[in-house]
Short mmCIF file of C-alpha atoms and ligand atoms in Angstrom, two decimals:
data_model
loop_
_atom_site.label_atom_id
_atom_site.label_comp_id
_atom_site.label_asym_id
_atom_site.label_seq_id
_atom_site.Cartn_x
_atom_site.Cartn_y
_atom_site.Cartn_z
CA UNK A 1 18.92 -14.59 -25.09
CA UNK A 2 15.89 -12.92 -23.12
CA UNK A 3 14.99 -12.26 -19.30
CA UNK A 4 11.09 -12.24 -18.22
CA UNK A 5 10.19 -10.46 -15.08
CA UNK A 6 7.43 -12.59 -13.10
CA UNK A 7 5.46 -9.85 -10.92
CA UNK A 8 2.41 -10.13 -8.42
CA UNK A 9 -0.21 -7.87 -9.81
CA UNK A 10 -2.20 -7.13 -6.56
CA UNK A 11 -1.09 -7.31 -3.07
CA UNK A 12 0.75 -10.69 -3.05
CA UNK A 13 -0.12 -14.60 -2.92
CA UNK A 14 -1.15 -14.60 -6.41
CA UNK A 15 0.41 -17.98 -6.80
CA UNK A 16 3.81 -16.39 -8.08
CA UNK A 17 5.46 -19.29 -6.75
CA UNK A 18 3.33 -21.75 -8.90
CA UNK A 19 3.85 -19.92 -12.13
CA UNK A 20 7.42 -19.61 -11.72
CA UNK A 21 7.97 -23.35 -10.82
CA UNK A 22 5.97 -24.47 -14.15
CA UNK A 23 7.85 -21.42 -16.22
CA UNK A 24 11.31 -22.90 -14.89
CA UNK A 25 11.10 -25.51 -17.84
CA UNK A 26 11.59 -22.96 -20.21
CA UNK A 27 14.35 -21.30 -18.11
CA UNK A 28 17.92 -22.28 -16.79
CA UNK A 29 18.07 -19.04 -14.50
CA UNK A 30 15.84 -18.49 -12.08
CA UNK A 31 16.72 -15.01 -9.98
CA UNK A 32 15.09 -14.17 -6.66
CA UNK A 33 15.63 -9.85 -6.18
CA UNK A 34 13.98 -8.49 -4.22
CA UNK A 35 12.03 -9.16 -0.55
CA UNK A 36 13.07 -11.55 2.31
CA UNK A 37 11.24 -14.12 4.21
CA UNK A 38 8.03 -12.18 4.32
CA UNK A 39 7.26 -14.08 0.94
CA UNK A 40 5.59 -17.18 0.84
CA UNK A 41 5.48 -19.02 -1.96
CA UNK A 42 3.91 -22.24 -2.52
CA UNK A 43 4.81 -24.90 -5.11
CA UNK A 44 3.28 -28.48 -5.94
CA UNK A 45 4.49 -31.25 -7.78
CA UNK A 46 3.68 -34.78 -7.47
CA UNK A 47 0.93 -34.10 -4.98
CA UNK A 48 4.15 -32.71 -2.66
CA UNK A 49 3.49 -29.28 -1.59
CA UNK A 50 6.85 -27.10 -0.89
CA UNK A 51 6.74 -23.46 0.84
CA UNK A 52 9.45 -21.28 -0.08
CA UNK A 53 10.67 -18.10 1.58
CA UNK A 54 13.65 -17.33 -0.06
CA UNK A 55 15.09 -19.63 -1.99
CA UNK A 56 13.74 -19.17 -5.62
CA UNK A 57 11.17 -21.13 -7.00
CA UNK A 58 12.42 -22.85 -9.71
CA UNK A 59 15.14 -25.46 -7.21
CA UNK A 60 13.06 -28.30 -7.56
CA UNK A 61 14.43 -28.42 -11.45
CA UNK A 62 17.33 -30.06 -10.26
CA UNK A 63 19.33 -29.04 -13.41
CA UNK A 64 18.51 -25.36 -13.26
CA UNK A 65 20.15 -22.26 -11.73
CA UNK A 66 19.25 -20.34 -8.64
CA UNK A 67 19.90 -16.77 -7.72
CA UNK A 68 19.20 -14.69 -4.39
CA UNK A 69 19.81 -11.46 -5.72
CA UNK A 70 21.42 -8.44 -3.85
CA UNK A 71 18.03 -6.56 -3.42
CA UNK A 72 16.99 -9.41 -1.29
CA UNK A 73 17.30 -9.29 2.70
CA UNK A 74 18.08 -12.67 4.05
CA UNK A 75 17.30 -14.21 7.75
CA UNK A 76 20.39 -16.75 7.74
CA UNK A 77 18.34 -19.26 9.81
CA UNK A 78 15.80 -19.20 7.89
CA UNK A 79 17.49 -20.17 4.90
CA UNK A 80 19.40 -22.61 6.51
CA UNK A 81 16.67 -24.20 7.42
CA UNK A 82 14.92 -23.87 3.62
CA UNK A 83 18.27 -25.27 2.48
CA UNK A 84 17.87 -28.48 5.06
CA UNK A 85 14.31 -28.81 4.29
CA UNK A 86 15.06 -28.57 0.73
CA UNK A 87 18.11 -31.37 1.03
CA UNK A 88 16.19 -33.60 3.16
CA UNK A 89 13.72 -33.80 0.33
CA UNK A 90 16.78 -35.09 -2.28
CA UNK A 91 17.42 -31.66 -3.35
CA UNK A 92 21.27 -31.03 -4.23
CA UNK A 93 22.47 -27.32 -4.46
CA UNK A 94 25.91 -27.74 -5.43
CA UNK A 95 27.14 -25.52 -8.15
CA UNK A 96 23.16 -24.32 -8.53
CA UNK A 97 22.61 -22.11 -5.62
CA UNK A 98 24.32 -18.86 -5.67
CA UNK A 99 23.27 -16.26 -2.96
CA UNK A 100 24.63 -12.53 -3.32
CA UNK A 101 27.40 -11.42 -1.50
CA UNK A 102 25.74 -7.93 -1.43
CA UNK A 103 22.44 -8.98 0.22
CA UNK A 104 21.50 -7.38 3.16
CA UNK A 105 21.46 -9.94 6.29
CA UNK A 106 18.56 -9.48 8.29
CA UNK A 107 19.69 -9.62 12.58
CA UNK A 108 18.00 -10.70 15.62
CA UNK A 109 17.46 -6.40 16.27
CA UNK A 110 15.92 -6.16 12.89
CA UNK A 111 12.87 -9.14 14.25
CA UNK A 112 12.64 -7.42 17.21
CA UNK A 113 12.27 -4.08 16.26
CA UNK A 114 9.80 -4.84 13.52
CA UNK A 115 7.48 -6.08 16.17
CA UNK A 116 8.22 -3.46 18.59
CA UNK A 117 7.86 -0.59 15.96
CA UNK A 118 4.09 -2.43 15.39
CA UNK A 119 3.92 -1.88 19.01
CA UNK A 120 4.27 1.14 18.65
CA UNK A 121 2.16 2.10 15.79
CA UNK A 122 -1.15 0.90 17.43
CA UNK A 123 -3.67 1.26 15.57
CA UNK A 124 -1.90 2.56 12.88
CA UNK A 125 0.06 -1.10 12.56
CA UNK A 126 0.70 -1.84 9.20
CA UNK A 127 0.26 -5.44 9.97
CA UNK A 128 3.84 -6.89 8.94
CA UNK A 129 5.01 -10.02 8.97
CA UNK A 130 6.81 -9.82 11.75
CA UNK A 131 10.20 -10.83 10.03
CA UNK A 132 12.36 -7.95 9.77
CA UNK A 133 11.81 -6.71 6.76
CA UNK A 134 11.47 -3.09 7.26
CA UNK A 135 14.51 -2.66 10.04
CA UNK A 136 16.64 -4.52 7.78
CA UNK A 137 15.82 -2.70 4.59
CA UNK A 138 15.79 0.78 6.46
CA UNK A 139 19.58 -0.06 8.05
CA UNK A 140 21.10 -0.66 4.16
CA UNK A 141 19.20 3.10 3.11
CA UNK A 142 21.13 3.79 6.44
CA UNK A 143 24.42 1.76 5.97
CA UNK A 144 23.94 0.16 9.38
CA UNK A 145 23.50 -2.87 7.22
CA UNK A 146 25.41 -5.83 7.47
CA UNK A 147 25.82 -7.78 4.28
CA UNK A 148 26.45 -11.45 3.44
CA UNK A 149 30.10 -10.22 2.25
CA UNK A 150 30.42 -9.14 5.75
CA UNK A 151 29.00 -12.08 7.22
CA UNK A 152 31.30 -14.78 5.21
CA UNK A 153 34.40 -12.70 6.07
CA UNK A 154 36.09 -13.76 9.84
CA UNK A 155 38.17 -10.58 9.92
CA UNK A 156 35.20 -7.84 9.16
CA UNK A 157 32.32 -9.47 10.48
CA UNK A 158 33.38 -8.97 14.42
CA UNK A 159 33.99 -5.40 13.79
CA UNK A 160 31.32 -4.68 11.86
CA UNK A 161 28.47 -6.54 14.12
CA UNK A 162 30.85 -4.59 17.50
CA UNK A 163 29.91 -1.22 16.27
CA UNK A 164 26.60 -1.80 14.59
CA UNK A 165 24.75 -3.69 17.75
CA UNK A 166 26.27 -1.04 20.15
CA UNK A 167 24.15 1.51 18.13
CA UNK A 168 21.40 -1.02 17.70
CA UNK A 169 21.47 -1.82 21.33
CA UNK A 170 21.38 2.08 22.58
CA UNK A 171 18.21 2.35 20.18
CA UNK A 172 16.50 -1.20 21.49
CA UNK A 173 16.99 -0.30 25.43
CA UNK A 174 16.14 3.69 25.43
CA UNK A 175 13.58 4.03 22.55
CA UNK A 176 11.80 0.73 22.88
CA UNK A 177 12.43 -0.41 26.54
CA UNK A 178 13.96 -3.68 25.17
CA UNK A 179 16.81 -5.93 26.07
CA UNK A 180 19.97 -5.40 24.50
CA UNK A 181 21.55 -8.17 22.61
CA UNK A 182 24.68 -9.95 23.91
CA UNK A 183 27.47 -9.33 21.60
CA UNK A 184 29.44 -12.79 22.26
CA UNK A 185 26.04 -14.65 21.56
CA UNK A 186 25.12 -13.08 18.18
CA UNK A 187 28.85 -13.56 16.89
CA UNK A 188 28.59 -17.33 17.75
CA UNK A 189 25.26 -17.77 16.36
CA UNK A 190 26.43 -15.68 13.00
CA UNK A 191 29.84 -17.26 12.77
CA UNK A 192 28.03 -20.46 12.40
CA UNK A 193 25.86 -19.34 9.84
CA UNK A 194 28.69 -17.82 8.12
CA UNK A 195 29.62 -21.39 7.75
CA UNK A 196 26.73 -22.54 6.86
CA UNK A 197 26.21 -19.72 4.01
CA UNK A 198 29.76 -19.35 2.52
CA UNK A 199 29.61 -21.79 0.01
CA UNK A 200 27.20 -19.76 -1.56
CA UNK A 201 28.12 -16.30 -1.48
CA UNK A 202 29.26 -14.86 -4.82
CA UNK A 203 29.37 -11.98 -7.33
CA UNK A 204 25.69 -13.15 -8.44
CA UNK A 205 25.79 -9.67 -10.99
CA UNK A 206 29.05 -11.57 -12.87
CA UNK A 207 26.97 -14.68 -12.94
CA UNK A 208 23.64 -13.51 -14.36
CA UNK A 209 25.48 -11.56 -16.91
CA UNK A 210 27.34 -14.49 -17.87
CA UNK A 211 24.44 -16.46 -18.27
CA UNK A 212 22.81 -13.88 -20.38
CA UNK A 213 25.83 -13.39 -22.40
CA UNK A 214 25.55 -17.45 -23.13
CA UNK A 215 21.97 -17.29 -24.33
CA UNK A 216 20.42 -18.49 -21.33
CA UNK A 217 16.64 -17.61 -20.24
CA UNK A 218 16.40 -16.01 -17.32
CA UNK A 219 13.25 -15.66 -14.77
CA UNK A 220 13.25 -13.20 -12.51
CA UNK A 221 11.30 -14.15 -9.32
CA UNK A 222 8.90 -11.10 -7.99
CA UNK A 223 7.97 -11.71 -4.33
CA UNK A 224 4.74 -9.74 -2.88
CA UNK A 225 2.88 -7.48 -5.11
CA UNK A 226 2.92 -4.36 -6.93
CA UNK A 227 0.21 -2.58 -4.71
CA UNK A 228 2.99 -3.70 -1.94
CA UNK A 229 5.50 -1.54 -4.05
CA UNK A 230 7.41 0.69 -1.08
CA UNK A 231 6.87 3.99 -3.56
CA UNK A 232 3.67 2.40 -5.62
CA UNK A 233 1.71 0.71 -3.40
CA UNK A 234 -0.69 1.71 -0.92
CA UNK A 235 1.65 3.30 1.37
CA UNK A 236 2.05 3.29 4.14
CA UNK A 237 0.19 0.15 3.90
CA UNK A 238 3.42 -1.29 1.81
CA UNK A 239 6.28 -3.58 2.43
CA UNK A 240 9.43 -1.80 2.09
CA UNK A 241 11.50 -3.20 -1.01
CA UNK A 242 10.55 -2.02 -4.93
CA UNK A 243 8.31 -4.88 -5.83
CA UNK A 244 7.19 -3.35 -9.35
CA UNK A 245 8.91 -4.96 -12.67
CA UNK A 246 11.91 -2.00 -12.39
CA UNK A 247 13.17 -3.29 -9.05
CA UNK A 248 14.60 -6.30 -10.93
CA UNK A 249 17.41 -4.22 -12.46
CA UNK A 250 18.70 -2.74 -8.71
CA UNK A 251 18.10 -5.99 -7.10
CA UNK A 252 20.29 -8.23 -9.40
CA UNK A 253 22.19 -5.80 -11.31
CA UNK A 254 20.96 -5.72 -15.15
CA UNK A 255 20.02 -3.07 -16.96
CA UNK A 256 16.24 -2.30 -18.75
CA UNK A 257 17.77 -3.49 -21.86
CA UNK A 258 18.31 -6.92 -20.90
CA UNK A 259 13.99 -6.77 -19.82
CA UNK A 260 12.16 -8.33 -22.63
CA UNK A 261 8.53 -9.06 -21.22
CA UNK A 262 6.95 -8.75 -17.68
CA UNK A 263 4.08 -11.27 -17.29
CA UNK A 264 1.96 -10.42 -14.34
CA UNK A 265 0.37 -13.09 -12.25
CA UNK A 266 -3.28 -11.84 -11.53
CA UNK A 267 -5.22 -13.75 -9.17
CA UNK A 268 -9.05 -14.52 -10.14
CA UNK A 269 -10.34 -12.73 -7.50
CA UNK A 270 -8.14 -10.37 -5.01
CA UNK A 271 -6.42 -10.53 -1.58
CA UNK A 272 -4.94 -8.87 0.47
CA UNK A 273 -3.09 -9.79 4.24
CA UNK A 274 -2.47 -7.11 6.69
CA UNK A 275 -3.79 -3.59 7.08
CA UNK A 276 -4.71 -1.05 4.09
CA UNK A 277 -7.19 -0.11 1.55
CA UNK A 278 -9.19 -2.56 -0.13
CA UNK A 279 -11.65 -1.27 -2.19
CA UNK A 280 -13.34 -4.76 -3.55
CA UNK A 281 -13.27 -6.33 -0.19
CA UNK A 282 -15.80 -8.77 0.64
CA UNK A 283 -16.82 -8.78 4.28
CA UNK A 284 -19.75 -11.00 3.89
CA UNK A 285 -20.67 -14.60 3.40
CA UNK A 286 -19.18 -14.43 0.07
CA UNK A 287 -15.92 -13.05 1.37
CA UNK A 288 -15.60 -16.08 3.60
CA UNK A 289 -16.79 -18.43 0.83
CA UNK A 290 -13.43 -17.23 -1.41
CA UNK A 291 -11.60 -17.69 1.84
CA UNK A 292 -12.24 -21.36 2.37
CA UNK A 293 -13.02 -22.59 -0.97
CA UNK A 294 -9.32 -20.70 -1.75
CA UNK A 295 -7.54 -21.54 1.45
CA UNK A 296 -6.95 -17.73 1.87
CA UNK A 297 -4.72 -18.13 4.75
CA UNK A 298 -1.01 -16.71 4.81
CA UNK A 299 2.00 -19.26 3.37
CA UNK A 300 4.34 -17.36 6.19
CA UNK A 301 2.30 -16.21 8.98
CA UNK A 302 -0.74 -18.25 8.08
CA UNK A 303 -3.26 -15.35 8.70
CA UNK A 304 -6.65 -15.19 6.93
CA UNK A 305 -6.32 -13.53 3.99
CA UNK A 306 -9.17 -10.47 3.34
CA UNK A 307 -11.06 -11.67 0.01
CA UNK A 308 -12.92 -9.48 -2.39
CA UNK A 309 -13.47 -9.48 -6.24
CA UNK A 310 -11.31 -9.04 -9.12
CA UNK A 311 -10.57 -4.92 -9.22
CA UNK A 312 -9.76 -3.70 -12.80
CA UNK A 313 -8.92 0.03 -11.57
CA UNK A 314 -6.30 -1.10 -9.50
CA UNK A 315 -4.71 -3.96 -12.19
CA UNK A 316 -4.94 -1.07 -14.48
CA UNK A 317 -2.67 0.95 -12.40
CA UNK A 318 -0.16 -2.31 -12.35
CA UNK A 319 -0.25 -2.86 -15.35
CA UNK A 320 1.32 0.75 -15.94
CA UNK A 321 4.00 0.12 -13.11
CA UNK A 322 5.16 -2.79 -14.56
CA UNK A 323 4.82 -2.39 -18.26
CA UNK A 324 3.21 -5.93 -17.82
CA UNK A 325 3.04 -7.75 -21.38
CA UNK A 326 1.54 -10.64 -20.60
CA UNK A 327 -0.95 -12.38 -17.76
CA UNK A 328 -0.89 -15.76 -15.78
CA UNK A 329 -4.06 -15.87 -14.67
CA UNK A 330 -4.62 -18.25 -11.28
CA UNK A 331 -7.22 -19.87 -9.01
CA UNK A 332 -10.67 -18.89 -11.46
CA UNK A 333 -11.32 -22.97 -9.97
CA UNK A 334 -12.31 -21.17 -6.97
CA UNK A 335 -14.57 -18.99 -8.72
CA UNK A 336 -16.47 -22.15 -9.55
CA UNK A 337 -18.71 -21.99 -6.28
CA UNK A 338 -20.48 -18.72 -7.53
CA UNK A 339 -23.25 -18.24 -8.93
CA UNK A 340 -22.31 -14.56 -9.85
CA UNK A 341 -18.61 -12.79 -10.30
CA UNK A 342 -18.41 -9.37 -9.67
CA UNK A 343 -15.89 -7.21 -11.80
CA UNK A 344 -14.86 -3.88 -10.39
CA UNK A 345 -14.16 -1.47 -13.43
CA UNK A 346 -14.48 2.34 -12.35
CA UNK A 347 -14.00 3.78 -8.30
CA UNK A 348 -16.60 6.28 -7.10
CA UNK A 349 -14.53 8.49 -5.00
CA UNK A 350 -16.89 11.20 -3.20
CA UNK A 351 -19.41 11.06 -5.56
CA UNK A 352 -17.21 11.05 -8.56
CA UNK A 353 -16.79 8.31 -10.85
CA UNK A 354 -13.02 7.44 -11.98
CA UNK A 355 -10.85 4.97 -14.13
CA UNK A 356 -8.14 5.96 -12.28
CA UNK A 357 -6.58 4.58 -9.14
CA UNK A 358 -5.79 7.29 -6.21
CA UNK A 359 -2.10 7.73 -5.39
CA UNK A 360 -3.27 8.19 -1.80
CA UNK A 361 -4.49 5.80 0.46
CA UNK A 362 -6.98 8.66 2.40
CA UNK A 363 -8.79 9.02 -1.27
CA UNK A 364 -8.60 5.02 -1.85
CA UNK A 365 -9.82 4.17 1.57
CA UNK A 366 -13.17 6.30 0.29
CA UNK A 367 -12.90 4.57 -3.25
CA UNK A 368 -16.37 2.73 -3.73
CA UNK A 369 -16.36 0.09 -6.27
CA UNK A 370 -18.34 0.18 -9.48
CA UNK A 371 -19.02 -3.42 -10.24
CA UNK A 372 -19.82 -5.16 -13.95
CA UNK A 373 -21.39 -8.71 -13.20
CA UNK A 374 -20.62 -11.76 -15.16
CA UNK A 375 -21.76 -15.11 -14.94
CA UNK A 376 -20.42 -18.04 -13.27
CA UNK A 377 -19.81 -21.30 -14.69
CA UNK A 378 -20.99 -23.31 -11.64
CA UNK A 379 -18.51 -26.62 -12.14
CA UNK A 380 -14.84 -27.92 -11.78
CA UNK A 381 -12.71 -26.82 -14.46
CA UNK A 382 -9.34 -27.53 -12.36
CA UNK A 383 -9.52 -31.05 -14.94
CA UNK A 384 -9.42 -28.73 -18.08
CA UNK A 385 -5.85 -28.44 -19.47
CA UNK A 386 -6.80 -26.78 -22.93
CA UNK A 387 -8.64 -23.11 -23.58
CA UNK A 388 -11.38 -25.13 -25.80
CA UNK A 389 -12.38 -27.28 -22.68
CA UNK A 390 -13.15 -24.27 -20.74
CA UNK A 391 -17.04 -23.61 -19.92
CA UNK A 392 -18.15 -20.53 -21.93
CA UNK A 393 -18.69 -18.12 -18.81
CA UNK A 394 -15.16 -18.83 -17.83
CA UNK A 395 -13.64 -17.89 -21.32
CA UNK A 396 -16.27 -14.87 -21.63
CA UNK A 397 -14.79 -13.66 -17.87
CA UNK A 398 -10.72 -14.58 -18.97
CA UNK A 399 -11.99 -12.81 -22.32
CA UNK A 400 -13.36 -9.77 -20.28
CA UNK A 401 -10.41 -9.41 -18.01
CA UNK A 402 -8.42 -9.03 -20.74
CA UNK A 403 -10.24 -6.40 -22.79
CA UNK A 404 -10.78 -4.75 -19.79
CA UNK A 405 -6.55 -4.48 -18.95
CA UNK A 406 -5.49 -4.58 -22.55
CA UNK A 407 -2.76 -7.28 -22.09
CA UNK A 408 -3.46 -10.76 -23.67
CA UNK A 409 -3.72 -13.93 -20.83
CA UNK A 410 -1.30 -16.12 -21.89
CA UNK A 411 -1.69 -18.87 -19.53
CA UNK A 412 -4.70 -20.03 -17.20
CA UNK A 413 -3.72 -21.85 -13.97
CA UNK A 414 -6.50 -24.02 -12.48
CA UNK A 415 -4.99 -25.85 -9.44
CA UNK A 416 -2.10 -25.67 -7.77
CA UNK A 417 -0.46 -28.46 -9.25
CA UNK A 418 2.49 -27.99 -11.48
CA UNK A 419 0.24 -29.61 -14.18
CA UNK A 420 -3.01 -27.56 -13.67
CA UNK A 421 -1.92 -25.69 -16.12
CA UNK A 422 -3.60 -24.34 -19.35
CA UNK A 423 -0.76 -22.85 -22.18
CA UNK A 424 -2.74 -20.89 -24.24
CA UNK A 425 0.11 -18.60 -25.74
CA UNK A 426 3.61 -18.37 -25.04
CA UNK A 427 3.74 -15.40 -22.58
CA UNK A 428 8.09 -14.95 -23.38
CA UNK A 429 6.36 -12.27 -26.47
P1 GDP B 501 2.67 -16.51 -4.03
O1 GDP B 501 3.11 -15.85 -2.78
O2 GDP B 501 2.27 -15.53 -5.09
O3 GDP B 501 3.65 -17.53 -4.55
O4 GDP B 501 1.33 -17.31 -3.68
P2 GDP B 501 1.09 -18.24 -2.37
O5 GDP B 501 1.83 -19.51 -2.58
O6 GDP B 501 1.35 -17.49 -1.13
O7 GDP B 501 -0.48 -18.44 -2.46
C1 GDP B 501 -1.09 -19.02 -3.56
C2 GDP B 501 -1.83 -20.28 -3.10
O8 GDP B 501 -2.68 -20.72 -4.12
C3 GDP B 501 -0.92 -21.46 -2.81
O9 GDP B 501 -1.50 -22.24 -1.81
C4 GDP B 501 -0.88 -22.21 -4.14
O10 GDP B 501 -0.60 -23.59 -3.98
C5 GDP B 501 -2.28 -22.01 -4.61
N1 GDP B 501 -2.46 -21.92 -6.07
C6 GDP B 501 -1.65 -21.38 -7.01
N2 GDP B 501 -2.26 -21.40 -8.23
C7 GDP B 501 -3.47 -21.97 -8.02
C8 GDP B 501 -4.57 -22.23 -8.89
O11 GDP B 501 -4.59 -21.92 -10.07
N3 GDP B 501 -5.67 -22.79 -8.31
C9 GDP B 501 -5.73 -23.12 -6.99
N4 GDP B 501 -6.84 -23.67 -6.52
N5 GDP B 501 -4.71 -22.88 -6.17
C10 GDP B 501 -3.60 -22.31 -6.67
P1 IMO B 502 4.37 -13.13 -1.26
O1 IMO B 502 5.72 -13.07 -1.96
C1 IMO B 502 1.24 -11.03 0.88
C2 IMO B 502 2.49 -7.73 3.50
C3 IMO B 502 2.31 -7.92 4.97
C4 IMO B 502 2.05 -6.49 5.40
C5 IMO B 502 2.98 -5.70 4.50
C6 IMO B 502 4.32 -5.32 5.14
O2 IMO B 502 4.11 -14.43 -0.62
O3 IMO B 502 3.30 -12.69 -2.19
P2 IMO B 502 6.49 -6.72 5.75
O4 IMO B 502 6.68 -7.87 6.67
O5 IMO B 502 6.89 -6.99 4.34
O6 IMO B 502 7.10 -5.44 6.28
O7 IMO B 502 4.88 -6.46 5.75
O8 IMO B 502 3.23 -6.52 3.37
N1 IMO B 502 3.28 -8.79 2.81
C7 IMO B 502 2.74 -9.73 2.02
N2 IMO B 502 1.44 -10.00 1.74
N3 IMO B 502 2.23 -11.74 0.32
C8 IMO B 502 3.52 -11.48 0.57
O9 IMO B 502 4.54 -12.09 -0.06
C9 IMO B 502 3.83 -10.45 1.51
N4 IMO B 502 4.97 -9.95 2.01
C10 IMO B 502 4.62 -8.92 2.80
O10 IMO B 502 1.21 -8.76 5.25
O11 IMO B 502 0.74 -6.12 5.07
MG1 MG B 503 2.69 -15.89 -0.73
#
């Protein structure tokens, strides 16, 4: 029938985990591809808040599908414990849950050296996560990697993880001063997750193809953002997986053909966590005002989010990497408490004005914004659940944001409650 890519338009936390939890209902497939534990995405329904890191966000439809694709690096005790978590909260996973047996497993030397690499960097830190991410995804372009098929299998695994840490271990003692891992210890602690995990493991590629081949919708589950993108974003401000639209056909194994939209979650206003370029940020009162009236602080490493306005230069330049077709647009309730939105629509980049976005993050660290302004609306409108019962300046600003990216805004989320929802055209176009 039809797969929809769900993508982060900025630089993450644009409530991806939100849209795709409401979207699920039109869905039986929902496919995570791409990313690891760095994500953090944030679902509520009933009131209940849920964070999730990896598993996808559409498992609290009990009767739908979930896929951790093999473009996604997994922490095994990390998704044990999302799987516990998930379970204690009535959550079954039995013949639902279906985790790649080509995903890369993130080690104990992948955590460390991400935060000793940081070390390292100084001032130049990147400001990651902290989870891996990088390491892991660097040792599979390296084929140090170790991969859930690896992991699940008692006769490879010992091998494999004998020869890898002895590398591993030569590069955390002389490069970093660190102390090497114990080899008995780390086969124990993996054996059990093994256990844990094998239930799971499978040929996800045969099953999504399957699926499609049966008619089913399919969601595919973008973690981070595209100006995160490890060739697209901000580099080397970046994380290091393809987080653009095209990464879904690597990570999970499909084909452009099978793409039929892309629907881009843009946040009202943007964020960003971690070091980088940030041309709309807001270091003043305002700034903090978006921060708290948001709760701008990381869903993983609970960090304060930087805060700035809406930038239509650098959506623009999204919009082209993911061929996006149609926008969720989140959080404009937080826009509520001002009196004034600020719009940025061209960069002035040493003196010259431009609608394009800089490549290069020494010309967009120099990129001043050129703002439009727009009135606020001043009141609540997380109670409105139709387009007509928006105030006027909010539809003139929704209105605006889409004239100004060309791509019509399909829905309007104003809470984060699986019901703060307004439909106000199918986005599967
Ligand atoms: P993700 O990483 O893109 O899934 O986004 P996060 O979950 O990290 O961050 C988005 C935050 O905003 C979460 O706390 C959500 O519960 C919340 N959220 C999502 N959509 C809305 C919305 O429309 N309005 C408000 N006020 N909060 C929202
Ligand atoms: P979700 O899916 C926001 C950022 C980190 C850092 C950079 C590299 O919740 O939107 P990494 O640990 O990936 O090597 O860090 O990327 N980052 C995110 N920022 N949301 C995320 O995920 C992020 N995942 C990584 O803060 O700047
Ligand atoms: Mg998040």
């Amino acid at each position: 029938m039809s797969a929809y890519v769900i993508v982060g338009m900025q630089w993450g936390d644009e409530g991806k985990g939100k849209v795709v939890d409401f979207l699920t209902q039109y869905a039986q497939l929902v496919v995570r591809h791409q990313g690891g534990n760095n994500a953090g995405h944030t679902l509520v329904v009933n009131g209940k808040q849920t964070v999730l890191h990896l598993i996808p966000s559409g498992v609290l439809h009990d009767d739908k599908t979930c896929i951790i694709g093999n473009g996604t690096v997994l922490d095994p005790a990390v998704l044990i414990k999302e799987l516990d978590n998930l379970a204690a909260g009535g959550r079954n996973f039995a013949g639902r849950l279906f985790i790649s047996d080509s995903a890369h497993i993130i080690m104990p030397y992948h955590t460390i050296l991400d935060k000793a690499q940081e070390k390292f960097r100084g001032a130049n830190k990147i400001g990651t996560t902290g989870r891996g991410i990088g390491p892991a995804y660097a040792d599979k372009a390296d084929r140090f990697g170790i991969r859930l098929g690896d992991l699940v299998d008692t006769d490879v695994f010992p091998k494999k993880l004998k020869t890898v840490l002895e590398y591993k271990n030569t590069i955390l003692r002389d490069s970093f001063g660190e102390a090497p891992l114990d080899y008995d210890t780390v086969l124990k602690d993996f054996q059990k997750y093994a256990d844990r995990l094998r239930p799971y493991a499978a040929d996800t590629v045969k099953i999504i193809h399957d699926a499609y081949a049966a008619g089913k919708q399919i969601v595919f589950e973008g973690a981070q953002g595209s100006m995160l993108d490890l060739d697209h974003g901000t580099f080397p401000y970046v994380t290091s997986s393809t987080t653009v639209a095209g990464g879904v056909c690597a990570g999970s194994g499909i084909g452009p053909k099978h793409v039929n939209g892309v629907i881009g979650i843009v946040k009202a206003y943007s964020t960003r966590v971690g070091e980088g370029p940030f041309p709309t940020e807001l270091l003043d009162a305002t700034g903090e005002l978006l921060r708290k009236t948001g709760n701008e602080f990381g869903a993983t490493t609970g960090r304060p989010r930087r805060c700035g306005w809406l930038d239509c230069v650098q959506l623009r330049r999204a919009a082209l990497l993911n061929g996006t077709t149609a926008i969720v647009l989140t959080k404009p309730d937080i826009l509520g408490v001002v009196d004034t939105i600020k719009v940025c629509t061209a960069y002035e980049i040493n003196g010259v004005r431009t609608l394009d976005f800089p490549s290069q993050v020494s010309k967009l660290s120099v990129a001043k914004p050129v703002y439009e302004e727009l009135p606020g609306w001043k009141s609540d409108i997380s109670k409105c659940r139709t387009w007509d019962e928006l105030p006027a300046n909010a539809k003139a600003y929704f209105l605006r944001i889409e004239q100004l990216l060309g791509i019509p805004v399909a829905i309007v989320s104003v809470g984060p409650g699986r019901e703060e929802t307004i439909e106000r055209t199918s986005p599967f176009v």
